[in-house]
CSV table of C-alpha atoms in Angstrom, one decimal:
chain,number,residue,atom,x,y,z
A,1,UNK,CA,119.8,133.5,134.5
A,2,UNK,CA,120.9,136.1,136.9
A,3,UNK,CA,124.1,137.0,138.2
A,4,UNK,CA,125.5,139.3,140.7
A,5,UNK,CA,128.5,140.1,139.0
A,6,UNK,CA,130.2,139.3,135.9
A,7,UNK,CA,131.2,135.8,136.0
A,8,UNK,CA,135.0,135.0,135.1
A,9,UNK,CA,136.1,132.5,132.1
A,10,UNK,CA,138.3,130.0,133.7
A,11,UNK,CA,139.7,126.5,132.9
A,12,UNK,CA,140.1,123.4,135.5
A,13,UNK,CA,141.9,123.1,137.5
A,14,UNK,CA,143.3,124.9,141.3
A,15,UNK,CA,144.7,127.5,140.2
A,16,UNK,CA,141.6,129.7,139.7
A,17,UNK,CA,140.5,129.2,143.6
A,18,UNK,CA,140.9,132.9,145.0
A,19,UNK,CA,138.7,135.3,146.8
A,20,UNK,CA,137.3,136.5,143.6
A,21,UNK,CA,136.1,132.9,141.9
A,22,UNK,CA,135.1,131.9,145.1
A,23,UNK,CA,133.1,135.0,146.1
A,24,UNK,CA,130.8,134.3,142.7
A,25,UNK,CA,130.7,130.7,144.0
A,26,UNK,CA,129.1,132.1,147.1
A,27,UNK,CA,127.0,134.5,146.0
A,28,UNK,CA,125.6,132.4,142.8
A,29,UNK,CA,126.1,128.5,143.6
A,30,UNK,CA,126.2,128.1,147.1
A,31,UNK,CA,122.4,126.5,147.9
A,32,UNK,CA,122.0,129.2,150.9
A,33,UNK,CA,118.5,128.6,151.9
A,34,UNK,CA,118.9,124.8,152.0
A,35,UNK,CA,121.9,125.5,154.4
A,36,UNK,CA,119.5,127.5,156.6
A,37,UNK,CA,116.9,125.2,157.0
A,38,UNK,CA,119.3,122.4,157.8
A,39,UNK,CA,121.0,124.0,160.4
A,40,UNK,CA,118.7,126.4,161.3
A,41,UNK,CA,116.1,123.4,161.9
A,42,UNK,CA,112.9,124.8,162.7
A,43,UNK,CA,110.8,127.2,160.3
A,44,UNK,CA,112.1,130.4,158.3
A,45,UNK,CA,112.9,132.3,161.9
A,46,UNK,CA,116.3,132.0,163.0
A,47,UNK,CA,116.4,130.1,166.5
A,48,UNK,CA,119.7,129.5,168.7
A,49,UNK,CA,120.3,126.4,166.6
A,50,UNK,CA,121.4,129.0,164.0
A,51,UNK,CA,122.2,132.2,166.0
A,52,UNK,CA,124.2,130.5,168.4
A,53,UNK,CA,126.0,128.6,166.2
A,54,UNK,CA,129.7,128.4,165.8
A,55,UNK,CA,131.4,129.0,162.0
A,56,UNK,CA,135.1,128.8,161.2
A,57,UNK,CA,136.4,130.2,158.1
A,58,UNK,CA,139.7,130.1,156.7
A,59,UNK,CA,140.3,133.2,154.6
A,60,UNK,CA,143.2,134.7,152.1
A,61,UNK,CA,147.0,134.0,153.0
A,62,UNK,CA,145.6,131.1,155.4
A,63,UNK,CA,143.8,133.4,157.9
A,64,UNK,CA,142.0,131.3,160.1
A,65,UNK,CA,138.7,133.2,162.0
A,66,UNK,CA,137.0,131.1,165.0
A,67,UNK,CA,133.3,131.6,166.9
A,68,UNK,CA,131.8,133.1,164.0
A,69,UNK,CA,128.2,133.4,164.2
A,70,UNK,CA,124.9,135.2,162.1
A,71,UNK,CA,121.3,136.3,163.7
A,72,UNK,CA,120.2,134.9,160.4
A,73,UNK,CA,120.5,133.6,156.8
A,74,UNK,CA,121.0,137.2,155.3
A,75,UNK,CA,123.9,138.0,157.2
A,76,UNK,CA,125.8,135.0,156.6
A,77,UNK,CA,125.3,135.1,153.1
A,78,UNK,CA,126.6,138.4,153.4
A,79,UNK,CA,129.6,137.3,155.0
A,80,UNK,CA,130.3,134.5,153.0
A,81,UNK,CA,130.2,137.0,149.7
A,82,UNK,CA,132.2,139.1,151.5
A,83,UNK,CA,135.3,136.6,152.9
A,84,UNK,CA,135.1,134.0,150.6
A,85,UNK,CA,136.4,131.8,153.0
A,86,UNK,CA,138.3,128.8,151.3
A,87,UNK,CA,137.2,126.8,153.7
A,88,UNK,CA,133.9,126.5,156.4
A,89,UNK,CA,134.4,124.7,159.2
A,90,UNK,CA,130.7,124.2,161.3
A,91,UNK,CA,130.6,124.0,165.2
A,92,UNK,CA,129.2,123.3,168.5
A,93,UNK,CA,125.7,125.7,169.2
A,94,UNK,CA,126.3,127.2,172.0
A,95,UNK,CA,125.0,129.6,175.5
A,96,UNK,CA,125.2,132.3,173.6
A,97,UNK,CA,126.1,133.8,169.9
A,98,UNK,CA,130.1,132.9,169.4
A,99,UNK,CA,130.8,136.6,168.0
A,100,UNK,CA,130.4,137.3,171.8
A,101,UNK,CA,132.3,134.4,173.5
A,102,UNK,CA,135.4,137.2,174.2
A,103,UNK,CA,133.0,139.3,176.3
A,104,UNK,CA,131.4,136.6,178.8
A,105,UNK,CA,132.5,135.5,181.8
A,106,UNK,CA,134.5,132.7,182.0
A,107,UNK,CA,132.3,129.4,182.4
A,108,UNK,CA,129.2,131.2,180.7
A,109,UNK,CA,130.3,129.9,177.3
A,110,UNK,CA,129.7,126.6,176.8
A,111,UNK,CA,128.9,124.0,173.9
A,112,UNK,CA,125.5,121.9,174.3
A,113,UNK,CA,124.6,120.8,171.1
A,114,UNK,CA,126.1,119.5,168.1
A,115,UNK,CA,125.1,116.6,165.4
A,116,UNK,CA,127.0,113.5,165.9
A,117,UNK,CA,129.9,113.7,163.2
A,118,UNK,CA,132.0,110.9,161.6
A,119,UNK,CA,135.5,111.3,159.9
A,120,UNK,CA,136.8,108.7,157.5
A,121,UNK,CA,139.8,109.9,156.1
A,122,UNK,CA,142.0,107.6,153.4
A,123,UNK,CA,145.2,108.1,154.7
A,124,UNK,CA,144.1,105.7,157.8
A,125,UNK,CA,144.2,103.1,155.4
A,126,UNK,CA,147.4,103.2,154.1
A,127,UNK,CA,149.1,100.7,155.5
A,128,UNK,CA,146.6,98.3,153.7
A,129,UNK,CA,145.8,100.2,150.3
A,130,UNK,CA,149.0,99.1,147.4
A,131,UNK,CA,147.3,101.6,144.8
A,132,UNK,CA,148.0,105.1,146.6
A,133,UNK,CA,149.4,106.7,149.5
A,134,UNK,CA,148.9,109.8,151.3
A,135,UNK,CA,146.5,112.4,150.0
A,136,UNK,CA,146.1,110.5,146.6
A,137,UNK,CA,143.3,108.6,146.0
A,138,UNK,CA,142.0,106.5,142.6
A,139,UNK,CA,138.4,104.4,142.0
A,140,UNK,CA,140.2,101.2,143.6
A,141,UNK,CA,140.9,102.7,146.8
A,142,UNK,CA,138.1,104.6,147.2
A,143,UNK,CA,135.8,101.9,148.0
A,144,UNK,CA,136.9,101.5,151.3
A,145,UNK,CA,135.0,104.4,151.8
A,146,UNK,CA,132.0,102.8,150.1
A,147,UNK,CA,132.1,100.2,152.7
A,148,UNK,CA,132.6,102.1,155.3
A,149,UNK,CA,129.5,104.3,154.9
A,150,UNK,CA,127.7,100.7,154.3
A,151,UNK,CA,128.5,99.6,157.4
A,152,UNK,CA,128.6,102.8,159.7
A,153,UNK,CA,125.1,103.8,158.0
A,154,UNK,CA,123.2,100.8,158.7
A,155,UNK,CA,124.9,100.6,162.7
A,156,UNK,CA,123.4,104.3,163.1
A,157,UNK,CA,119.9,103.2,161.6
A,158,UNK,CA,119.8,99.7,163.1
A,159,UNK,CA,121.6,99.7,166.0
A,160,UNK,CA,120.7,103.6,167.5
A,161,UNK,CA,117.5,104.3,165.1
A,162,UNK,CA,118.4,107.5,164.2
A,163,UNK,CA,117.0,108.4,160.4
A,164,UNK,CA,118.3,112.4,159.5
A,165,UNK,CA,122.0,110.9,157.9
A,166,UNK,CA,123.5,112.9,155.5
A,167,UNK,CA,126.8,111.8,154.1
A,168,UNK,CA,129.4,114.0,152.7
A,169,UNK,CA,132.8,114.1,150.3
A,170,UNK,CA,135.1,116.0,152.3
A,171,UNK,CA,136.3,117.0,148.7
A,172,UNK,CA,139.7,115.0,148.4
A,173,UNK,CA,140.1,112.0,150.3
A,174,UNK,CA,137.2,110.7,153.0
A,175,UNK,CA,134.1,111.2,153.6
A,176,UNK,CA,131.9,112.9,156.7
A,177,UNK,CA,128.9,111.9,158.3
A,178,UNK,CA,126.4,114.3,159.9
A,179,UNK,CA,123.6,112.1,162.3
A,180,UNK,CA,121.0,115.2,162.6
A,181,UNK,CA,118.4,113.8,165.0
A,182,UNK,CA,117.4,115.4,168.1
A,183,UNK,CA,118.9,112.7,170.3
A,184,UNK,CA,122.0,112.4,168.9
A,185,UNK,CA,123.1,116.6,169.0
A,186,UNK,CA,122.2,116.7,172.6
A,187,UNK,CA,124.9,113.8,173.4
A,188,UNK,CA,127.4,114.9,176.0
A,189,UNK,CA,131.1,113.9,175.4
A,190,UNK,CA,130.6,110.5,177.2
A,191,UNK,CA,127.7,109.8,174.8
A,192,UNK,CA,129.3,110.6,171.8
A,193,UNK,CA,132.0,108.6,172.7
A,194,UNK,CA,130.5,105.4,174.0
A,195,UNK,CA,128.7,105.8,170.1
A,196,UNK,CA,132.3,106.2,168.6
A,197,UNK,CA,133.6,103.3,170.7
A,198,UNK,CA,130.8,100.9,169.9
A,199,UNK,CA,131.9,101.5,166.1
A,200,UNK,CA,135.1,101.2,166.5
A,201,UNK,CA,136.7,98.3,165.8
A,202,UNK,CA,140.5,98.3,164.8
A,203,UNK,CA,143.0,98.8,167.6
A,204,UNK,CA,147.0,99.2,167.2
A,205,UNK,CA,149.5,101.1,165.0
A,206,UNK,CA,151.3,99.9,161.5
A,207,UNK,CA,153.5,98.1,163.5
A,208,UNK,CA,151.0,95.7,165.2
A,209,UNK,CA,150.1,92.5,163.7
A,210,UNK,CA,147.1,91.9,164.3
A,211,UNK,CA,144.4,94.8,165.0
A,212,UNK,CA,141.4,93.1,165.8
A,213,UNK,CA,140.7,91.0,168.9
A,214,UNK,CA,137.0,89.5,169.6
A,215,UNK,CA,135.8,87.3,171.9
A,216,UNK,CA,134.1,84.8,171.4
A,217,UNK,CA,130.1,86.7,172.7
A,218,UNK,CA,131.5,89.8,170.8
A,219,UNK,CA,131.9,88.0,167.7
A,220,UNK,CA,128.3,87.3,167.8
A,221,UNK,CA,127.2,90.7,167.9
A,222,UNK,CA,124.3,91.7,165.5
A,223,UNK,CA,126.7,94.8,164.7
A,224,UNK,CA,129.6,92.7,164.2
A,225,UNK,CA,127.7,89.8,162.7
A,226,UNK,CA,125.9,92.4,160.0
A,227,UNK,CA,129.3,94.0,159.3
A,228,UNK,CA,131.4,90.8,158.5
A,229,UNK,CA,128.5,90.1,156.1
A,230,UNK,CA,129.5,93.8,154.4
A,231,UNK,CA,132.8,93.4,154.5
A,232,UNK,CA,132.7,89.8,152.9
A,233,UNK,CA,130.7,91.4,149.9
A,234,UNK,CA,133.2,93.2,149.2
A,235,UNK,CA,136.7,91.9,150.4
A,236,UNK,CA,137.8,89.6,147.3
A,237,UNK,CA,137.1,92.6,144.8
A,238,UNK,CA,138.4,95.1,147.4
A,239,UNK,CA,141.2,93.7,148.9
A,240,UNK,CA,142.6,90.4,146.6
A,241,UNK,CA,141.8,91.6,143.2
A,242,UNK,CA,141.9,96.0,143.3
A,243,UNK,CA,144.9,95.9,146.0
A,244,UNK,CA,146.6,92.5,145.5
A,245,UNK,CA,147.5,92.6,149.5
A,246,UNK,CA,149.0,89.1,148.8
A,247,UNK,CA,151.6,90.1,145.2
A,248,UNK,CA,154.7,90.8,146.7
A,249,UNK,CA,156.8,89.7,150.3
A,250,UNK,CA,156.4,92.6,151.9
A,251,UNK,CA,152.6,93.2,151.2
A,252,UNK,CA,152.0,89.8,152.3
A,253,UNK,CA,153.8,90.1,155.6
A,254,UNK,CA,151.9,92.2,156.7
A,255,UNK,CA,148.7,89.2,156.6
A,256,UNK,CA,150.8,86.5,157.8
A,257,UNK,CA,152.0,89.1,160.8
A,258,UNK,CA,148.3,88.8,162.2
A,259,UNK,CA,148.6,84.4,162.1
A,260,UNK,CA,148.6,83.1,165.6
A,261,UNK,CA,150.6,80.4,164.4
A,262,UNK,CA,154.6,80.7,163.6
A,263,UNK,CA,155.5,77.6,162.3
A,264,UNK,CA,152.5,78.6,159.7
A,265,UNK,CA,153.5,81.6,158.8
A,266,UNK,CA,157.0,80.6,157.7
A,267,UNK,CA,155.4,77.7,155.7
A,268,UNK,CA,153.4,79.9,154.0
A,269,UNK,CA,155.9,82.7,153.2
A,270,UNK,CA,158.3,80.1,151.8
A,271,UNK,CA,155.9,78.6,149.9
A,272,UNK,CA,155.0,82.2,148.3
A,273,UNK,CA,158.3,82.8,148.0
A,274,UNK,CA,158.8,79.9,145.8
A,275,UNK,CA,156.0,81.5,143.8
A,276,UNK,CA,155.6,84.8,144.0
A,277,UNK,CA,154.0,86.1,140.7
A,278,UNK,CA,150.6,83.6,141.8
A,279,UNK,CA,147.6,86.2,142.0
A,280,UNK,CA,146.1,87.2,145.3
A,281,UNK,CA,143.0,85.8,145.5
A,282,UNK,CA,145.3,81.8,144.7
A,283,UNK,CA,147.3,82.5,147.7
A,284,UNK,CA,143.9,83.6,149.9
A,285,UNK,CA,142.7,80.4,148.8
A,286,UNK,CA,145.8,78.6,149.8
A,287,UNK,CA,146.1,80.5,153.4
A,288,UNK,CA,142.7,79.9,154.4
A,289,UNK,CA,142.6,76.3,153.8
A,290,UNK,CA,146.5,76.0,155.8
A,291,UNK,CA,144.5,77.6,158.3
A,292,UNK,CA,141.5,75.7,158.6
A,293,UNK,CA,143.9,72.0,158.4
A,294,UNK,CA,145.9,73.8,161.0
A,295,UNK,CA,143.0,74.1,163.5
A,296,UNK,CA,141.2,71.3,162.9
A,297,UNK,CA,144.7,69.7,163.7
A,298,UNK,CA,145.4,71.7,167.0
A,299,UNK,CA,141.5,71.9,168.0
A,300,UNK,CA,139.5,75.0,169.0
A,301,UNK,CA,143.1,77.1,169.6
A,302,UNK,CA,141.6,80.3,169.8
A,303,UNK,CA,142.9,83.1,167.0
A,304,UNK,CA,143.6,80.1,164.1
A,305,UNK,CA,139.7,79.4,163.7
A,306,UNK,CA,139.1,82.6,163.9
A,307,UNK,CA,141.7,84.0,161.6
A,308,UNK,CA,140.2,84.8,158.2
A,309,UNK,CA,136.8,86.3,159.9
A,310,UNK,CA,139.4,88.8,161.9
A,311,UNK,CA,141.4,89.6,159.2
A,312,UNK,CA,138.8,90.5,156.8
A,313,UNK,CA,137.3,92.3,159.0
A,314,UNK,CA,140.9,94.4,160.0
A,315,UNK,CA,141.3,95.2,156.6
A,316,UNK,CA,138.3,96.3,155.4
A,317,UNK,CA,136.3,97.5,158.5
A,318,UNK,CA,136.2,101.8,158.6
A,319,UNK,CA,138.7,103.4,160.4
A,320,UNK,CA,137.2,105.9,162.0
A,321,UNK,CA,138.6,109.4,163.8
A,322,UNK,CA,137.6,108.8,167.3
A,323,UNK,CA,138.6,112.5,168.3
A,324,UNK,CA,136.2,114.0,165.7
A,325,UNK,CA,133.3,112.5,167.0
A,326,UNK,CA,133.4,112.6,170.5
A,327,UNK,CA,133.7,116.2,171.6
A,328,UNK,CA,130.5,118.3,171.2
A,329,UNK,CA,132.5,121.6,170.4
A,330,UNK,CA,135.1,119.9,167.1
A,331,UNK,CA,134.4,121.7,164.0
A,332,UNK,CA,134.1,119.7,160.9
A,333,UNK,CA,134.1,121.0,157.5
A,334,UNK,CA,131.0,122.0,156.0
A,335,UNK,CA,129.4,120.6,153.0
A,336,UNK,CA,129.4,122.8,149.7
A,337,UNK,CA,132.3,124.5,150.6
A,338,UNK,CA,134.9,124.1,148.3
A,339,UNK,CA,138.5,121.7,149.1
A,340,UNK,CA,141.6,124.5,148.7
A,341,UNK,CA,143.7,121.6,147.1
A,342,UNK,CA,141.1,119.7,144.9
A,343,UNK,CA,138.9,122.6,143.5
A,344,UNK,CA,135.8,120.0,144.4
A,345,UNK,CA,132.6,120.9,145.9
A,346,UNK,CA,132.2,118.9,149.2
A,347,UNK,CA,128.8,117.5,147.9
A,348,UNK,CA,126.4,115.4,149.5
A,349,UNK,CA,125.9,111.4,148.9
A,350,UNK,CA,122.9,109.6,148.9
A,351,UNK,CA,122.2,106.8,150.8
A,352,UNK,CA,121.8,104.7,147.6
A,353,UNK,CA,124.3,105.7,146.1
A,354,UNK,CA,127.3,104.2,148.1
A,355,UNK,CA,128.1,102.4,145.3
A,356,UNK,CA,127.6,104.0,142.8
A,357,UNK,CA,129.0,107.7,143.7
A,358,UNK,CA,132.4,108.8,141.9
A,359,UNK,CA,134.7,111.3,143.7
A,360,UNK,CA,135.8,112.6,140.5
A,361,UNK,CA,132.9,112.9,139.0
A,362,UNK,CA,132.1,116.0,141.8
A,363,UNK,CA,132.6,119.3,139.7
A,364,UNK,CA,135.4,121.3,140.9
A,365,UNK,CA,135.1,125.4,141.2
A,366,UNK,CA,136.4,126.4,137.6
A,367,UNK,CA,134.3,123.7,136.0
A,368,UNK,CA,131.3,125.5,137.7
A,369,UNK,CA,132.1,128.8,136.4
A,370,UNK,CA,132.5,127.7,133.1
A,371,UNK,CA,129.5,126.1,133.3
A,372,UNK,CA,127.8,129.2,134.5
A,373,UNK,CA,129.3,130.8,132.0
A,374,UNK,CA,128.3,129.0,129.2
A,375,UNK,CA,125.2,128.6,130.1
A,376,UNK,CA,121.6,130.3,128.4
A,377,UNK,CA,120.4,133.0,130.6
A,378,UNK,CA,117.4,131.9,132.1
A,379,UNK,CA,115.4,132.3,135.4
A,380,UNK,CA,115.2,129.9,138.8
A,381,UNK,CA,118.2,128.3,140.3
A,382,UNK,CA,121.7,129.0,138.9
A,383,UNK,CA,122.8,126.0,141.3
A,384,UNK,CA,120.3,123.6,139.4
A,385,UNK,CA,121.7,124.7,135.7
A,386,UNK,CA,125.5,123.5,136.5
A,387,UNK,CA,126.3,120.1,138.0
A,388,UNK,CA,125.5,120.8,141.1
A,389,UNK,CA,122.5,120.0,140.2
A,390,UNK,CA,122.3,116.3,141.4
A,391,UNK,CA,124.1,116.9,144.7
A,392,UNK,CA,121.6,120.4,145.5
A,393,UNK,CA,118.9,117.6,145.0
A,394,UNK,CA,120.4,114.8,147.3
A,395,UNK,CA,120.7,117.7,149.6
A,396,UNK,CA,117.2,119.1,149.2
A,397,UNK,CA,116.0,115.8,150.1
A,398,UNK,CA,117.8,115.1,153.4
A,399,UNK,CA,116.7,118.9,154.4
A,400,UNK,CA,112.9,117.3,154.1
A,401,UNK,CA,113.5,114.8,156.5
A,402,UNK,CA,114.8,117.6,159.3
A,403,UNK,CA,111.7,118.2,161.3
A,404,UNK,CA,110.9,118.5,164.8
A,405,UNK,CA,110.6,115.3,166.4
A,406,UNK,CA,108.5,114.3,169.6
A,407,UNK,CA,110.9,113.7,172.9
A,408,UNK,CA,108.8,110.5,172.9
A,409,UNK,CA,109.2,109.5,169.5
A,410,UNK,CA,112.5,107.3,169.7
A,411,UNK,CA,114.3,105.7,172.1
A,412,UNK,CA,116.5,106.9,174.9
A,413,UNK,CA,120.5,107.2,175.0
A,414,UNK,CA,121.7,106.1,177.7
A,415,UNK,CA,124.9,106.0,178.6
């Protein structure tokens, strides 16, 4: 195994993220051709999909350096060696190479490409998650995000046809999408967000009851129809059992705030009340059959004989970052670099592996060095010799599915 440099003994942890660790992260881990191909998308000569590219990196002491940009994969491996940015951030392609955007006339700058990004962060769920708050996450509340890619993945593939996905850990709390078809980086703003509004679904603050409002043709959707069957997979374990949403008053208030129905909801609460240390998934049981003797009783009242469909779906449907994805020129962070307060690689996640993937199970920076460290010298990869391994070949893979495709391959956008 080769090295460039003497590679330091460290111990897990944050503490050991610096220029120095991270510039022997950079220059020994970081799977630099891979990144080329992706983004340079067509053959080992850089093109203006790469050259004209913008790059953000956040340096030492928090220095934050916009509309950087390389003539090719040398030079920004150079760079990265050489600022060992804590943090990448990857833009619009532009007119021209960003390094030059302070020279050119005003108007000659402009975005027109970009993949179409998703952000689903955890803290958007918060008002609905009982097991952590804020930047904290655990294995119960993390499979929010596991059905959020479900459903957001197969909407892209099944509703727009698009096929070059690669999901992303952001590294602490959410994950990224990156939708790398031809069609969908030459959206305009209006495109990208008529996509973002078609997969957005939950409307209203913390304050507001209830959050989602379909009619009656909505409802029967095939997105909306093929996402209620997700979200019913997975909304007992999920929501009753992992986050309890029914345990105390105050957690559930916040259901019975969403009941079109009063007198209902103050039955219910008193009779919870009377009971209080009765599980979840009892009182679920109890709510939705008061609802369904309630409607029946009143008729076809819109909102009661709808209720349990809406609410599932409002608190287990993604929550997505509208902003992030509809403006060509937002940066979002790039995958493999590594998260300043977590230590973790932002690695990629396979489309089968939803499920299955484990946030803590990503290596963090020190655990890499050590690795690296410890490691018999041998030749290839470094990468491939640590854990990294398994994410550099989930990456490697989507890579192989970035080719040119034919204008007349897939199906318009039209917007």
């Amino acid at each position: 195994m080769e090295i460039d440099d003497n590679m330091m003994q460290v111990d897990d942890g944050i503490d050991e993220i610096s220029p120095m660790t991270l510039g022997h992260y950079y220059q020994n881990l970081f799977p630099h051709a891979l990144y080329y191909k992706w983004l340079n998308y067509n053959g080992k000569l850089a093109t203006t999909e790469f050259t004209h590219r913008e790059f953000s990196f956040t340096i030492k002491d928090g220095i934050y350096l916009r509309y950087q940009s390389f003539k090719d994969s040398e030079e920004f491996q150079r760079e990265l060696s050489r600022l060992s940015p804590s943090k990448i951030d990857i833009g619009a392609i532009f007119t021209a190479p960003p390094k030059h955007a302070k020279s050119l006339q005003p108007g000659v700058f402009k975005p027109v490409s970009k993949e179409l990004v998703f952000d689903i962060d955890m803290t958007d769920y918060d008002e609905i998650r009982t097991c952590c708050q804020g930047g904290d996450i655990c294995a119960k509340c993390w499979r929010f995000m596991t059905v959020a890619m479900h459903v957001v993945d197969r909407a892209l593939r099944e509703d727009f046809g698009f096929t070059k996905i690669m999901w992303a850990y952001s590294g602490r709390r959410g994950v990224h999408c990156w939708v790398c078809d031809e069609r969908a980086r030459k959206l305009d703003d209006a495109g990208r967000k008529a996509v973002a509004g078609y997969l957005s679904l939950i409307r209203g603050g913390a304050e507001q009851g209830k959050k989602v409002n379909l009619t009656q043709r909505s409802a029967q959707h095939p997105h909306i129809v093929r996402s209620l069957e997700i979200v019913e997979e997975y909304f007992e374990d999920v929501l009753l059992v992992d986050q309890e949403i029914l345990l105390t008053r105050d957690r559930w208030t916040k259901v019975l705030n969403a009941l079109p129905d009063e007198e209902l909801r103050k039955t219910m609460d008193a009779q919870w009340s009377k009971r209080p240390d009765r599980s979840s998934v009892d009182k679920w049981s109890e709510l939705i059959d008061a609802v369904d003797k309630r409607a029946a009783k009143k008729g076809s009242k819109f909102g009661l004989n709808t209720f349990e469909r809406d609410i599932m779906l409002q608190m287990t449907y993604p929550r997505l970052d509208e902003n992030v994805t509809t403006h060509v020129n937002h940066l979002l962070k790039s995958p493999f670099c590594i998260h300043p307060k977590t230590g973790r690689v932002c690695t990629p996640i396979a489309a089968d592996q939803f499920d299955s993937f484990d946030p803590f199970a990503v290596p963090t920076l020190a655990q890499l060095l050590r690795e690296v460290n410890e490691a018999p010298s041998q030749s290839g990869s470094i990468a491939k010799s640590t854990s990294m391994a398994p994410y550099i070949g989930v990456f490697e893979d989507f890579v192989s599915t970035v080719l040119p495709t034919p204008v007349n391959s897939q199906p318009s956008l039209d917007f």
